[in-house]
């Protein structure tokens, strides 16, 4: 799974950072998904050839603040003017459907492809053969939902060499072993578990914004390969974070650490942390890394390929 | 008056051109006005230091299509997060107020400075000591209004040298002559008209979008120093223009010619006219210039200073 950050600023855009938007691409799939859609998200897509607008399939919205939704009507309208997507499913909090329909009505905008808005509740919101998506409420000033995207585990690899060496003939028996069954050939028994490696674990990531430190963010991030968590403020501005129900970088790091995640990407930075300011994003990174070392800072148009955790090789088996 | 184009594409943004937005600056005034506010207008402002967001004073919206209004909620919200404007007056068609209030309500956005929305009708919509604004309906698929911005004429310059040479003492008598009055000094009569040049005509420009060719566009553009007119299509695609109630470049040129305007700036170009296409914007320019030679093509971040028409110098007067 490949994550591309389209906007990493909180509240309002800066010259370097747009407001929230994240693209998610999947291996061997032309479709991609969008998480949040702040104003100017469609403009960011113009600069990224690999994200073809017509292949956008799903949009997940965390909450109804403008920096996460004001780009949605324009994106949907623009998608209707070129080569249109097949259909778009949009997931988000209560109010999203009314907002979108009101804007399209006032602007007399007709969307020429099918789209549907799903109001999310806690739990499983999407189940596909290869991916599932869960959501849970976070702790912000308005209802906000975090998401967890899970790639299903894949069967382990079949050891063809070993099967051949053991004298099992190529053919339907291989399929039975691959499926984990036991077979008999020329009076001998063979067990699938001896020929199939451990399952290849699917990758999973969480997206937690906007929120202050909360248990649901940890639950969504449990054992995730990547936690994408807002870090609007530095710990020194903790009081601002508390009042606005945002997170400090340290809070985001605690979420990733308690969830025993593999990596953390900070995003949704307050525009106050310019390179010239007393506190900079390098300070946010340092305070997070002190708690959770594998922390990174997102930046606009950064692409992060979530690595696959390759299981240990098959143990040497004896006594077949 | 200085016009800066923030967006010159119709319908959807391209890599080179954003959707509609125009900034208007005035001499000796820190405030500026905005005409239309497509998505990403606030992003364009980030790249133009001379347009300080806190000095935005008035916004004029032509019609309710998304490429002219989707940037408005985000701009107003962002203006509330930095150094805020004193107040903002917004002028536009019916529906604008409901749209804006609905979006702000759904996104729970509070605008911390005073703003008011004025629904426009035909005629004078704003009268200030130095500027006035008129509007009139155009001919588009939805109600659309064109605007005419008029700088008031200024009194001609007072010829101090001549007054001194004629023996009139510096003092209150100069003020009376400047005001066009006649005075008597040492038994002689002097007339203001002999000492004051012709009035310096105020500049005026029109903004006509979206529309197909129509009489009201000509009336708004009458004797204007600059006509800003949409030219979504080339004459070769006249049928597309007719169906969508847009203009060809030739139609825009006819408006400027019939209005006896000084100059024409084409904008709101269909993204189809790329430099690689069979028809390019150079063709749109050529077809307009064939009808109205002082035609120009707008581009994003182009600034055009409307020249002041200096009146002829004072005639040599005899028989004072």
XYZ file of C-alpha atoms in Angstrom:
640
model
C 0.000 0.000 0.000
C 1.329 3.371 -1.016
C 0.381 6.524 0.885
C 0.762 9.943 -0.751
C 0.252 13.070 1.303
C -1.658 15.762 -0.592
C -1.901 18.200 2.306
C -0.198 18.302 5.702
C -1.205 21.678 7.175
C -3.913 22.176 9.768
C -6.586 24.843 9.468
C -5.339 26.761 6.471
C -2.957 26.239 3.566
C 0.558 27.656 3.496
C 2.916 28.081 0.555
C 4.457 24.690 1.295
C 1.543 22.697 2.680
C -2.058 22.292 1.648
C -4.861 21.320 4.012
C -5.702 17.662 4.644
C -5.822 14.994 1.966
C -4.147 11.585 1.596
C -4.176 9.224 -1.381
C -3.958 5.453 -0.859
C -2.883 3.187 -3.713
C -2.946 -0.595 -3.710
C -0.637 -3.088 -5.417
C -2.014 -4.564 -8.627
C -5.046 -2.291 -8.508
C -5.604 0.726 -10.642
C -8.135 2.192 -8.187
C -7.118 4.452 -5.341
C -8.795 5.917 -2.282
C -8.776 9.377 -0.747
C -8.736 10.216 2.964
C -10.130 13.709 3.617
C -10.490 16.365 0.955
C -9.516 19.876 1.985
C -9.767 22.769 -0.481
C -7.213 22.428 -3.256
C -6.989 18.628 -3.124
C -7.890 18.458 -6.822
C -5.125 20.975 -7.525
C -2.594 18.719 -5.783
C -3.752 15.795 -7.926
C -2.911 17.808 -11.056
C 0.729 17.612 -9.964
C 0.750 13.842 -9.413
C 0.455 11.917 -12.675
C 0.245 8.523 -11.002
C -3.071 9.376 -9.327
C -5.567 9.368 -12.148
C -8.758 11.129 -11.088
C -10.931 8.696 -13.030
C -9.553 5.831 -10.930
C -10.604 7.341 -7.612
C -13.017 4.814 -6.076
C -13.591 5.658 -2.396
C -13.354 8.750 -0.203
C -13.208 8.642 3.594
C -13.902 11.855 5.515
C -12.871 12.149 9.166
C -14.938 15.134 10.268
C -16.832 18.163 9.045
C -14.281 20.933 9.531
C -13.623 22.965 6.405
C -9.969 22.029 6.063
C -11.095 18.411 5.587
C -14.172 18.812 3.358
C -14.123 22.086 1.388
C -12.392 20.425 -1.566
C -14.992 17.704 -1.942
C -17.650 19.466 -4.074
C -15.028 20.782 -6.494
C -13.286 17.434 -6.817
C -16.544 15.586 -7.484
C -17.611 18.247 -10.003
C -14.262 18.177 -11.816
C -14.341 14.369 -11.982
C -17.570 14.770 -13.909
C -15.950 16.897 -16.609
C -13.200 14.590 -17.826
C -13.113 10.817 -18.110
C -15.403 10.019 -15.221
C -14.894 7.401 -12.512
C -17.025 4.266 -12.610
C -18.599 5.117 -9.266
C -17.546 6.747 -6.010
C -18.443 5.713 -2.482
C -17.979 8.356 0.177
C -17.805 7.536 3.885
C -18.063 10.105 6.614
C -19.770 11.527 9.679
C -23.393 12.621 10.007
C -23.948 15.872 8.144
C -21.659 15.007 5.237
C -24.491 13.943 2.963
C -26.593 17.035 3.715
C -23.573 19.314 3.230
C -22.603 17.805 -0.092
C -26.121 17.712 -1.472
C -26.743 21.313 -0.391
C -23.592 22.581 -2.108
C -24.308 20.663 -5.299
C -27.886 21.970 -5.278
C -26.954 25.631 -4.724
C -24.326 25.444 -7.454
C -26.658 23.520 -9.783
C -23.979 20.893 -10.232
C -24.944 17.534 -11.667
C -22.563 14.652 -10.989
C -22.768 12.417 -14.083
C -21.451 9.217 -12.448
C -23.006 7.239 -9.601
C -21.929 8.195 -6.107
C -23.201 7.253 -2.694
C -22.596 8.714 0.741
C -22.361 6.329 3.687
C -22.703 7.721 7.194
C -20.183 5.824 9.307
C -20.609 4.349 12.755
C -18.133 2.548 14.961
C -16.823 -0.759 13.615
C -16.406 -2.442 10.251
C -17.566 -0.134 7.486
C -16.152 -1.857 4.404
C -15.322 -5.489 3.699
C -13.770 -6.477 0.394
C -11.951 -9.709 -0.484
C -8.597 -7.961 -0.170
C -9.209 -5.018 2.159
C -11.389 -4.032 5.061
C -11.882 -0.690 6.775
C -12.848 -0.036 10.389
C -13.643 3.233 12.048
C -14.053 4.580 15.571
C -14.842 7.985 17.066
C -11.921 10.142 18.144
C -11.918 13.006 20.649
C -12.297 16.380 18.904
C -14.505 19.469 19.153
C -16.914 18.016 16.574
C -17.678 14.341 15.843
C -14.524 12.942 14.216
C -13.738 9.415 13.091
C -10.426 7.636 12.771
C -9.978 4.876 10.200
C -8.054 1.613 10.111
C -7.369 0.075 6.702
C -6.452 -3.613 6.758
C -5.076 -5.693 3.930
C -6.120 -9.353 4.333
C -3.386 -11.886 5.054
C -2.248 -13.886 2.052
C -1.492 -17.622 2.094
C 2.157 -18.497 2.570
C 4.205 -19.544 -0.458
C 4.172 -23.180 -1.629
C 7.549 -24.917 -1.638
C 7.490 -26.498 -5.096
C 11.105 -27.644 -4.867
C 10.444 -29.595 -1.702
C 7.312 -31.221 -3.095
C 9.193 -32.293 -6.210
C 12.140 -33.596 -4.155
C 9.707 -35.670 -2.080
C 8.457 -37.309 -5.289
C 4.985 -35.778 -5.367
C 3.953 -35.383 -9.026
C 3.014 -31.942 -10.355
C -0.757 -31.674 -10.695
C -3.915 -31.513 -8.569
C -2.092 -32.870 -5.467
C -0.107 -29.614 -5.321
C -3.339 -27.671 -5.101
C -4.548 -29.802 -2.197
C -1.267 -29.311 -0.328
C -1.366 -25.545 -1.049
C -4.824 -25.469 0.512
C -3.356 -27.020 3.665
C -4.841 -30.499 3.157
C -3.153 -33.832 3.739
C -2.754 -36.264 0.817
C -1.648 -39.796 0.239
C 0.638 -40.725 -2.679
C 2.102 -44.132 -3.305
C 1.223 -45.154 0.239
C 2.914 -42.221 1.911
C 1.161 -39.308 3.687
C 2.046 -35.696 3.020
C 0.741 -32.669 4.984
C 0.111 -29.271 3.520
C 1.560 -27.490 6.569
C 4.957 -28.961 5.661
C 4.914 -27.349 2.204
C 3.265 -24.016 2.809
C 5.053 -21.138 4.550
C 3.479 -18.974 7.204
C 0.744 -16.658 5.918
C 2.055 -13.357 4.605
C 0.513 -10.815 6.933
C -1.534 -8.088 5.300
C -0.442 -4.534 5.942
C -2.527 -2.184 8.010
C -2.464 1.497 8.748
C -4.524 3.898 10.808
C -5.480 7.512 10.137
C -6.235 9.471 13.290
C -7.248 13.119 12.818
C -8.451 15.468 14.250
C -8.154 14.353 17.855
C -6.474 14.812 21.141
C -4.868 11.753 22.744
C -7.528 9.027 23.013
C -7.878 5.271 23.517
C -9.729 4.745 20.243
C -6.739 6.078 18.328
C -4.644 3.399 20.042
C -7.192 0.694 19.234
C -7.338 1.732 15.590
C -3.537 1.715 15.452
C -3.004 -1.651 17.181
C 0.023 -3.425 15.622
C -0.307 -1.210 12.545
C 2.490 -1.008 10.013
C 1.905 2.740 9.893
C 0.063 5.154 12.135
C -0.818 8.456 10.490
C -1.659 10.745 13.377
C -2.255 14.459 13.620
C 0.376 16.489 15.487
C -1.009 19.981 15.278
C 1.118 21.257 18.161
C 4.377 20.803 19.982
C 4.318 19.674 23.587
C 5.330 23.228 24.581
C 1.962 24.362 23.184
C 0.120 21.596 24.959
C -2.408 24.053 26.372
C -3.443 25.094 22.832
C -3.816 21.412 21.947
C -5.927 20.750 25.020
C -8.249 23.681 24.337
C -8.763 22.898 20.657
C -8.805 19.114 21.230
C -5.808 18.560 19.020
C -2.708 16.455 19.626
C 0.872 17.319 20.359
C 3.591 15.338 18.596
C 4.284 13.601 21.905
C 0.643 12.505 22.189
C 0.796 11.007 18.688
C 3.984 9.156 19.655
C 2.316 7.745 22.776
C -0.522 6.424 20.612
C 1.922 4.664 18.269
C 4.000 3.321 21.159
C 1.030 1.975 23.128
C -0.394 0.435 19.963
C 2.952 -1.310 19.330
C 2.928 0.036 15.777
C 5.830 -0.254 13.342
C 6.040 3.386 12.279
C 4.410 6.765 12.823
C 3.878 9.559 10.331
C 3.052 12.940 11.830
C 0.872 15.342 9.841
C -1.670 18.207 10.204
C 0.861 20.714 11.490
C -0.054 24.160 12.761
C 1.242 26.808 10.303
C 2.914 28.502 13.313
C 5.876 26.112 13.149
C 7.725 27.814 10.313
C 11.448 27.191 9.834
C 12.065 30.648 11.356
C 9.904 30.131 14.463
C 11.227 29.432 17.963
C 9.702 25.959 17.708
C 9.999 24.164 14.358
C 8.765 20.867 12.954
C 12.196 19.422 13.760
C 11.271 19.926 17.416
C 7.970 18.116 16.919
C 9.854 15.237 15.316
C 12.411 15.108 18.126
C 9.807 15.091 20.879
C 7.941 12.265 19.155
C 11.079 10.224 18.444
C 12.047 10.452 22.111
C 8.904 8.409 22.806
C 8.582 6.436 19.567
C 11.795 6.367 17.512
C 10.365 5.249 14.110
C 8.529 8.561 13.674
C 8.570 10.560 10.430
C 7.270 13.970 9.365
C 4.839 14.071 6.450
C 5.245 16.697 3.765
C 3.119 17.497 0.734
C 3.543 15.037 -2.151
C 5.584 12.651 -0.009
C 4.896 9.050 -1.005
C 5.458 6.336 1.592
C 5.291 2.688 0.546
C 4.216 0.663 3.571
C 6.702 -2.219 3.699
C 5.452 -5.786 3.768
C 6.600 -7.743 6.782
C 8.086 -10.881 5.248
C 7.600 -13.852 7.576
C 10.570 -15.963 8.664
C 11.591 -18.594 6.076
C 10.188 -22.133 6.391
C 11.950 -24.053 9.159
C 13.997 -27.044 8.051
C 11.637 -29.954 8.488
C 12.667 -33.419 9.531
C 10.813 -36.727 9.492
C 8.516 -36.191 6.521
C -6.753 50.540 -10.769
C -4.725 47.368 -10.874
C -6.257 44.068 -11.938
C -4.586 40.767 -10.994
C -5.880 37.523 -12.435
C -5.957 34.713 -9.872
C -7.636 32.175 -12.130
C -8.319 32.106 -15.864
C -9.619 28.600 -16.559
C -13.260 27.703 -17.011
C -14.904 24.777 -15.245
C -11.883 23.111 -13.696
C -8.321 24.011 -12.799
C -5.342 22.994 -14.909
C -1.663 22.944 -13.993
C -1.272 26.454 -15.392
C -4.628 28.058 -14.668
C -6.882 28.101 -11.652
C -10.634 28.670 -11.827
C -12.095 32.176 -11.688
C -10.877 34.923 -9.385
C -9.707 38.507 -9.959
C -8.202 40.956 -7.480
C -8.773 44.706 -7.887
C -6.446 47.187 -6.184
C -6.914 50.945 -6.010
C -4.347 53.726 -5.954
C -3.669 55.185 -2.509
C -5.872 52.587 -0.862
C -4.699 49.586 1.068
C -8.016 47.776 0.575
C -8.671 45.522 -2.376
C -11.665 43.755 -3.856
C -12.207 40.277 -5.229
C -14.305 39.298 -8.240
C -15.418 35.647 -8.045
C -13.810 33.081 -5.803
C -13.260 29.656 -7.341
C -11.659 26.852 -5.342
C -8.002 27.582 -4.641
C -8.325 31.376 -4.752
C -6.824 31.590 -1.252
C -3.942 29.413 -2.451
C -3.245 31.870 -5.267
C -3.198 34.732 -2.764
C -0.426 32.945 -0.850
C 1.770 33.492 -3.902
C 1.042 37.217 -4.228
C 2.550 39.218 -1.369
C 1.002 42.518 -2.442
C -2.531 41.238 -1.829
C -2.800 41.060 1.937
C -5.785 38.928 2.933
C -6.604 41.175 5.886
C -7.088 44.091 3.480
C -9.752 42.360 1.415
C -12.855 44.529 1.743
C -15.433 43.502 -0.866
C -16.222 40.366 -2.883
C -18.402 40.340 -5.996
C -19.752 37.004 -7.224
C -21.107 36.685 -10.766
C -23.064 33.454 -10.508
C -23.493 30.279 -8.500
C -21.457 27.799 -10.534
C -18.842 25.968 -8.505
C -15.825 27.308 -10.394
C -16.840 30.807 -9.218
C -17.888 30.149 -5.598
C -16.294 26.977 -4.175
C -13.330 28.927 -2.795
C -15.473 31.369 -0.825
C -16.097 29.402 2.401
C -12.415 28.465 2.712
C -11.223 31.995 2.034
C -13.598 33.500 4.605
C -12.631 30.847 7.152
C -8.896 31.347 6.585
C -9.282 35.135 6.892
C -10.634 34.432 10.362
C -7.486 32.600 11.465
C -4.845 35.253 10.863
C -5.004 39.013 11.171
C -8.654 39.446 10.278
C -10.185 42.004 7.900
C -12.155 44.890 9.389
C -15.308 43.726 7.642
C -16.252 42.119 4.343
C -19.210 42.898 2.112
C -20.147 40.225 -0.381
C -22.332 40.925 -3.420
C -23.906 38.237 -5.531
C -26.930 36.533 -7.002
C -29.862 35.022 -5.120
C -28.829 31.793 -3.396
C -25.371 33.029 -2.450
C -26.343 33.858 1.122
C -28.115 30.525 1.675
C -25.189 28.623 0.154
C -22.589 30.343 2.270
C -24.545 30.095 5.496
C -25.293 26.403 4.877
C -21.624 25.570 4.282
C -20.483 27.501 7.342
C -23.164 25.813 9.434
C -22.375 22.254 8.285
C -18.674 22.832 8.896
C -19.320 24.577 12.236
C -17.237 27.504 11.078
C -17.501 30.781 12.929
C -16.357 33.889 11.051
C -14.908 36.194 13.731
C -15.194 39.464 11.758
C -18.365 41.157 10.494
C -19.500 40.194 7.014
C -22.671 40.855 5.097
C -24.096 39.342 1.940
C -25.951 41.633 -0.461
C -28.176 40.085 -3.104
C -27.677 42.156 -6.241
C -30.248 43.451 -8.680
C -29.822 45.436 -11.863
C -28.343 48.912 -11.444
C -26.170 50.753 -8.965
C -25.171 48.434 -6.148
C -22.396 50.415 -4.475
C -21.722 54.143 -4.273
C -18.608 55.417 -2.551
C -17.008 58.867 -2.833
C -14.342 57.479 -5.173
C -15.907 54.394 -6.754
C -19.249 53.061 -7.783
C -20.320 49.645 -8.983
C -23.166 48.740 -11.299
C -24.454 45.337 -12.277
C -26.734 43.832 -14.888
C -27.889 40.311 -15.733
C -25.992 38.452 -18.426
C -27.168 35.509 -20.528
C -26.046 32.183 -19.040
C -27.601 28.855 -18.015
C -28.102 30.130 -14.453
C -28.665 33.732 -13.281
C -25.352 35.523 -13.831
C -24.455 39.156 -13.281
C -21.854 41.305 -14.951
C -20.244 44.193 -13.069
C -19.031 47.649 -14.032
C -16.614 49.382 -11.668
C -16.341 53.143 -12.131
C -13.782 55.458 -10.622
C -15.263 58.944 -10.178
C -13.841 61.740 -12.315
C -11.360 63.953 -10.504
C -11.209 67.747 -10.857
C -8.662 69.002 -13.352
C -5.360 70.367 -12.106
C -5.128 73.985 -10.992
C -2.619 76.119 -12.892
C -0.793 77.796 -9.998
C 1.812 79.373 -12.267
C -0.807 81.127 -14.327
C -2.671 82.402 -11.259
C 0.564 83.786 -9.816
C 1.530 85.357 -13.151
C -1.854 87.057 -13.293
C -1.163 88.640 -9.890
C -3.705 86.712 -7.856
C -2.311 86.317 -4.327
C -1.872 82.843 -2.879
C -4.681 82.129 -0.375
C -8.427 81.516 -0.224
C -8.951 82.997 -3.722
C -7.084 79.981 -5.167
C -9.577 77.654 -3.523
C -12.511 79.550 -5.059
C -10.920 79.403 -8.515
C -10.152 75.681 -8.074
C -13.812 75.120 -7.264
C -14.684 76.749 -10.605
C -15.989 80.016 -9.147
C -15.354 83.522 -10.484
C -13.619 86.048 -8.263
C -12.801 89.750 -8.267
C -9.359 91.015 -7.201
C -8.236 94.634 -7.436
C -11.168 95.405 -9.700
C -10.460 92.608 -12.177
C -12.544 89.477 -12.722
C -11.024 85.992 -12.889
C -12.860 82.813 -13.833
C -12.113 79.357 -12.418
C -12.527 77.710 -15.820
C -9.469 79.570 -17.041
C -7.270 78.099 -14.314
C -8.562 74.567 -13.973
C -7.875 71.875 -16.552
C -10.458 69.455 -17.833
C -11.637 66.907 -15.285
C -9.438 63.831 -15.153
C -11.754 61.049 -16.203
C -12.080 58.164 -13.769
C -11.195 54.747 -15.065
C -13.814 52.111 -15.559
C -13.814 48.436 -16.312
C -16.409 45.742 -16.806
C -16.361 42.085 -15.833
C -18.634 39.925 -17.962
C -18.761 36.211 -17.099
C -20.316 33.694 -17.607
C -22.362 34.697 -20.620
C -22.961 34.299 -24.264
C -22.996 37.472 -26.403
C -25.567 39.864 -24.929
C -26.564 43.557 -24.964
C -26.107 43.977 -21.237
C -22.449 43.054 -21.555
C -22.120 45.888 -24.081
C -23.941 48.328 -21.805
C -21.749 47.407 -18.838
C -18.666 47.855 -21.025
C -19.655 51.203 -22.596
C -16.521 53.347 -23.102
C -14.689 51.214 -20.554
C -10.926 51.401 -20.221
C -10.906 47.639 -19.913
C -13.440 44.962 -20.687
C -12.779 41.643 -18.958
C -14.911 39.158 -20.833
C -15.133 35.399 -20.815
C -13.949 33.608 -23.948
C -14.535 29.988 -23.084
C -14.457 28.860 -26.708
C -13.012 29.586 -30.101
C -15.356 30.572 -32.898
C -14.761 27.119 -34.420
C -16.458 25.669 -31.332
C -19.289 28.157 -31.519
C -21.861 25.388 -31.216
C -20.449 24.366 -27.822
C -20.605 28.001 -26.752
C -24.188 28.307 -27.892
C -25.303 25.172 -26.070
C -23.561 26.037 -22.781
C -24.379 29.757 -23.086
C -20.737 30.735 -23.116
C -18.891 33.150 -25.402
C -16.403 32.663 -28.165
C -13.408 34.984 -28.321
C -15.044 36.659 -31.314
C -18.213 37.341 -29.318
C -16.154 38.972 -26.560
C -14.426 41.125 -29.169
C -17.767 42.226 -30.609
C -18.863 43.309 -27.131
C -15.719 45.421 -26.667
C -15.976 46.882 -30.180
C -19.647 47.814 -29.922
C -19.040 49.297 -26.458
C -16.204 51.431 -27.905
C -13.942 50.213 -25.120
C -10.218 50.920 -24.912
C -9.003 47.370 -24.322
C -10.231 43.821 -23.901
C -8.840 41.074 -21.692
C -10.032 37.574 -22.513
C -10.286 35.013 -19.706
C -12.191 31.866 -18.575
C -10.697 29.615 -21.218
C -11.794 26.045 -21.801
C -9.006 23.653 -20.724
C -9.303 22.044 -24.175
C -7.135 24.746 -25.750
C -3.776 23.354 -24.653
C -0.602 24.400 -26.493
C -0.650 20.984 -28.218
C -4.286 21.152 -29.357
C -5.427 21.861 -32.909
C -6.865 25.153 -31.669
C -4.807 27.090 -29.123
C -5.307 30.275 -27.153
C -3.244 32.065 -29.803
C -6.110 31.317 -32.174
C -8.624 32.768 -29.728
C -6.491 35.902 -29.479
C -6.178 36.204 -33.244
C -9.904 35.833 -33.880
C -10.649 38.506 -31.280
C -7.961 40.892 -32.517
C -9.378 40.637 -36.042
C -12.502 42.297 -34.638
C -11.037 44.350 -31.779
C -7.265 44.846 -32.074
C -6.472 45.919 -28.469
C -7.293 42.465 -27.143
C -5.097 40.596 -24.645
C -5.101 37.109 -23.133
C -5.251 36.847 -19.358
C -3.030 34.368 -17.538
C -2.788 33.479 -13.872
C -1.003 36.075 -11.732
C -0.937 38.585 -14.590
C -1.278 42.121 -13.249
C -2.695 44.782 -15.545
C -2.600 48.409 -14.484
C -5.501 50.194 -16.176
C -3.931 53.339 -17.666
C -5.376 56.724 -16.816
C -6.503 58.685 -19.845
C -4.748 62.006 -19.392
C -6.862 64.833 -20.817
C -5.392 67.210 -23.372
C -3.329 70.015 -21.816
C -5.034 73.360 -21.075
C -5.577 75.349 -24.265
C -3.673 78.625 -24.522
C -6.163 81.155 -23.316
C -6.472 84.651 -24.594
C -8.341 87.682 -23.258
C -8.175 86.996 -19.555
